């Protein structure tokens, strides 16, 4: 069946434009492959197939996944510490790293007016959804790739069982498209799919008769591999063949090879939100892909591997040096083996064998040099940020440790800020949109407002500083109040408690409103006053009884004398 018969010219025109867009992005990505390959060989114990294969359809070779150029594993360990520390500090599964609040308002004040209860419930639901998916698994690898290669990407889609699901994009398999502000506005990739998976994902409608026959035959024919192209971009309804909807984004799927009788597109799908979460480490000179910290110590890593190789060569020459031997020992391999015996009539010193030269390797000096190189690699990978306590030579106070960490964490500020905008905010908005459409989360109405706030290692340091300040102030006030009681009236303890709870991240629902607290205090004061009056009356009664027992003469007691 001819494609022009099944599909109009608009689809063919859109397909041509999409192919050109994808090829242009691929051409730009190819300029980065050489750098990524060097970083992969220097910092990863394995090799990414997509970085070293010529095409996406190149067969995968599991026997070549091991990195043969990594003789010393210290660079891989330094990268792992960086990725693990960054992951734990920003999006730890054990910590509430996300907050939803009303813009310009503190959620701990006027809960009914600001809707902080609803904001808190929304945050809890979002974190529960993420915990029930593969988010933290793909997020960990995304951070690992961003720290080592500069860029990490995963996609967020709707899932029938777990609300959402995340698709990890390996390095070398995707292409980014940016605008003049270096904002990611397009995403493309090429990946392999088996025929049975194509039918399961996209259906039978867009496939040729030959492909459907192979699928129905089953067996090896249904496992035939095809190249699938994928493009996500802004939806322009006026484009020829585009989606005539109001959705802001769209994604297009098509087969890499032109197959007679198949549709132009496997699928054209509208998107309510941008599904591509991109973590770029840093983008100097408006680069499309991120520049990783590992690039600054790439030379040191190569130097370390060369040092390890040359040290092993020196040790090998010390253990089994090159030899000089008499011609009588020629063709006698057992003469040089362990416990080998050579029989000869001439036992002079000129006969036999001896080393051609002696090698003395300065292992102590080489070890010192190795330690300096390893330390430089760890510093380049910011390991000192996450080993701040274990690397201390002496015992330090908690205040000093916090101060040292706060000073060092400044270097990650730009990386975190970029990650919020291009990665975490994109993910949360996408998850929230899907959850609202599925009825899992109650949406905010037009009068309600909400913004996303992320809690990370930098903000935690700032909050810890606020908590320490409040604790020092209250301790000082408690010390001076006995000497100057008027200080107690100066301290607003309710506001201190509110700020303390906010700094610790306590849920707003835990705290009562100030009006409720004041009413409870008034009631408690009234009860104390009544109790005091009761004690006074009791004392007066006891005193009256005592006076009644006192005889003042004339047949009357003290009470009768007072009333007379």
mmCIF file of N, CA, C and O in Angstrom, residues 92-125:
data_model
loop_
_atom_site.group_PDB
_atom_site.id
_atom_site.type_symbol
_atom_site.label_atom_id
_atom_site.label_comp_id
_atom_site.label_asym_id
_atom_site.label_seq_id
_atom_site.Cartn_x
_atom_site.Cartn_y
_atom_site.Cartn_z
ATOM 1 N N UNK A 92 16.657 13.103 48.781
ATOM 2 C CA UNK A 92 16.765 11.859 49.550
ATOM 3 C C UNK A 92 15.384 11.253 49.767
ATOM 4 O O UNK A 92 14.451 11.957 50.175
ATOM 5 N N UNK A 93 15.204 9.949 49.536
ATOM 6 C CA UNK A 93 13.899 9.331 49.789
ATOM 7 C C UNK A 93 13.500 9.359 51.260
ATOM 8 O O UNK A 93 12.311 9.239 51.574
ATOM 9 N N UNK A 94 14.460 9.520 52.146
ATOM 10 C CA UNK A 94 14.174 9.507 53.578
ATOM 11 C C UNK A 94 13.848 10.889 54.133
ATOM 12 O O UNK A 94 13.623 11.022 55.341
ATOM 13 N N UNK A 95 13.815 11.908 53.279
ATOM 14 C CA UNK A 95 13.604 13.273 53.762
ATOM 15 C C UNK A 95 12.538 13.958 52.909
ATOM 16 O O UNK A 95 12.418 13.691 51.713
ATOM 17 N N UNK A 96 11.772 14.850 53.526
ATOM 18 C CA UNK A 96 10.759 15.613 52.796
ATOM 19 C C UNK A 96 11.430 16.814 52.138
ATOM 20 O O UNK A 96 11.509 17.894 52.707
ATOM 21 N N UNK A 97 11.906 16.578 50.924
ATOM 22 C CA UNK A 97 12.679 17.597 50.211
ATOM 23 C C UNK A 97 11.799 18.554 49.421
ATOM 24 O O UNK A 97 12.310 19.473 48.770
ATOM 25 N N UNK A 98 10.498 18.348 49.463
ATOM 26 C CA UNK A 98 9.564 19.154 48.675
ATOM 27 C C UNK A 98 8.587 19.853 49.600
ATOM 28 O O UNK A 98 8.147 19.278 50.598
ATOM 29 N N UNK A 99 8.248 21.095 49.262
ATOM 30 C CA UNK A 99 7.251 21.842 50.027
ATOM 31 C C UNK A 99 6.349 22.600 49.054
ATOM 32 O O UNK A 99 6.812 23.104 48.030
ATOM 33 N N UNK A 100 5.075 22.639 49.363
ATOM 34 C CA UNK A 100 4.087 23.372 48.569
ATOM 35 C C UNK A 100 3.471 24.430 49.469
ATOM 36 O O UNK A 100 2.955 24.110 50.539
ATOM 37 N N UNK A 101 3.513 25.684 49.049
ATOM 38 C CA UNK A 101 2.996 26.765 49.877
ATOM 39 C C UNK A 101 2.425 27.868 48.996
ATOM 40 O O UNK A 101 2.620 27.878 47.775
ATOM 41 N N UNK A 102 1.729 28.802 49.641
ATOM 42 C CA UNK A 102 1.168 29.943 48.933
ATOM 43 C C UNK A 102 2.237 31.006 48.761
ATOM 44 O O UNK A 102 2.969 31.312 49.698
ATOM 45 N N UNK A 103 2.353 31.590 47.568
ATOM 46 C CA UNK A 103 3.395 32.608 47.344
ATOM 47 C C UNK A 103 3.236 33.800 48.270
ATOM 48 O O UNK A 103 2.141 34.316 48.470
ATOM 49 N N UNK A 104 4.343 34.218 48.877
ATOM 50 C CA UNK A 104 4.358 35.411 49.708
ATOM 51 C C UNK A 104 3.798 35.240 51.094
ATOM 52 O O UNK A 104 3.681 36.205 51.832
ATOM 53 N N UNK A 105 3.420 34.010 51.470
ATOM 54 C CA UNK A 105 2.860 33.783 52.800
ATOM 55 C C UNK A 105 3.591 32.638 53.475
ATOM 56 O O UNK A 105 4.016 31.683 52.819
ATOM 57 N N UNK A 106 3.686 32.757 54.785
ATOM 58 C CA UNK A 106 4.270 31.675 55.561
ATOM 59 C C UNK A 106 3.170 30.694 55.905
ATOM 60 O O UNK A 106 2.129 31.068 56.442
ATOM 61 N N UNK A 107 3.364 29.416 55.610
ATOM 62 C CA UNK A 107 2.288 28.446 55.843
ATOM 63 C C UNK A 107 1.999 28.195 57.312
ATOM 64 O O UNK A 107 1.035 27.520 57.630
ATOM 65 N N UNK A 108 2.819 28.757 58.235
ATOM 66 C CA UNK A 108 2.600 28.542 59.656
ATOM 67 C C UNK A 108 1.748 29.646 60.279
ATOM 68 O O UNK A 108 1.540 29.657 61.483
ATOM 69 N N UNK A 109 1.281 30.588 59.460
ATOM 70 C CA UNK A 109 0.462 31.682 59.964
ATOM 71 C C UNK A 109 -0.874 31.693 59.235
ATOM 72 O O UNK A 109 -0.934 31.530 58.012
ATOM 73 N N UNK A 110 -1.953 31.878 59.969
ATOM 74 C CA UNK A 110 -3.296 31.997 59.400
ATOM 75 C C UNK A 110 -3.599 30.821 58.486
ATOM 76 O O UNK A 110 -3.796 30.966 57.281
ATOM 77 N N UNK A 111 -3.620 29.648 59.056
ATOM 78 C CA UNK A 111 -3.751 28.437 58.243
ATOM 79 C C UNK A 111 -5.034 28.426 57.429
ATOM 80 O O UNK A 111 -5.049 27.980 56.300
ATOM 81 N N UNK A 112 -6.128 28.917 57.993
ATOM 82 C CA UNK A 112 -7.394 28.894 57.262
ATOM 83 C C UNK A 112 -7.368 29.838 56.071
ATOM 84 O O UNK A 112 -8.003 29.592 55.055
ATOM 85 N N UNK A 113 -6.647 30.966 56.192
ATOM 86 C CA UNK A 113 -6.616 31.948 55.106
ATOM 87 C C UNK A 113 -5.650 31.529 54.001
ATOM 88 O O UNK A 113 -5.919 31.722 52.824
ATOM 89 N N UNK A 114 -4.516 30.990 54.355
ATOM 90 C CA UNK A 114 -3.503 30.649 53.344
ATOM 91 C C UNK A 114 -3.674 29.253 52.786
ATOM 92 O O UNK A 114 -3.015 28.881 51.836
ATOM 93 N N UNK A 115 -4.539 28.440 53.398
ATOM 94 C CA UNK A 115 -4.740 27.087 52.904
ATOM 95 C C UNK A 115 -3.551 26.190 53.127
ATOM 96 O O UNK A 115 -3.278 25.308 52.320
ATOM 97 N N UNK A 116 -2.809 26.400 54.212
ATOM 98 C CA UNK A 116 -1.588 25.639 54.434
ATOM 99 C C UNK A 116 -1.872 24.160 54.654
ATOM 100 O O UNK A 116 -1.033 23.315 54.360
ATOM 101 N N UNK A 117 -3.050 23.830 55.184
ATOM 102 C CA UNK A 117 -3.394 22.426 55.387
ATOM 103 C C UNK A 117 -3.485 21.711 54.043
ATOM 104 O O UNK A 117 -2.950 20.613 53.851
ATOM 105 N N UNK A 118 -4.117 22.341 53.091
ATOM 106 C CA UNK A 118 -4.230 21.751 51.761
ATOM 107 C C UNK A 118 -2.873 21.670 51.083
ATOM 108 O O UNK A 118 -2.564 20.684 50.403
ATOM 109 N N UNK A 119 -2.045 22.711 51.262
ATOM 110 C CA UNK A 119 -0.701 22.675 50.693
ATOM 111 C C UNK A 119 0.099 21.514 51.271
ATOM 112 O O UNK A 119 0.819 20.810 50.558
ATOM 113 N N UNK A 120 -0.018 21.329 52.581
ATOM 114 C CA UNK A 120 0.712 20.246 53.229
ATOM 115 C C UNK A 120 0.222 18.888 52.751
ATOM 116 O O UNK A 120 1.023 17.969 52.515
ATOM 117 N N UNK A 121 -1.092 18.735 52.590
ATOM 118 C CA UNK A 121 -1.632 17.471 52.093
ATOM 119 C C UNK A 121 -1.178 17.205 50.658
ATOM 120 O O UNK A 121 -0.888 16.051 50.302
ATOM 121 N N UNK A 122 -1.096 18.249 49.847
ATOM 122 C CA UNK A 122 -0.622 18.085 48.470
ATOM 123 C C UNK A 122 0.828 17.641 48.450
ATOM 124 O O UNK A 122 1.217 16.755 47.678
ATOM 125 N N UNK A 123 1.648 18.243 49.296
ATOM 126 C CA UNK A 123 3.053 17.842 49.371
ATOM 127 C C UNK A 123 3.172 16.374 49.776
ATOM 128 O O UNK A 123 3.949 15.611 49.161
ATOM 129 N N UNK A 124 2.436 15.982 50.788
ATOM 130 C CA UNK A 124 2.502 14.595 51.245
ATOM 131 C C UNK A 124 2.094 13.626 50.145
ATOM 132 O O UNK A 124 2.731 12.584 49.950
ATOM 133 N N UNK A 125 1.056 13.978 49.398
ATOM 134 C CA UNK A 125 0.583 13.093 48.327
ATOM 135 C C UNK A 125 1.609 13.004 47.201
ATOM 136 O O UNK A 125 1.845 11.913 46.652
#
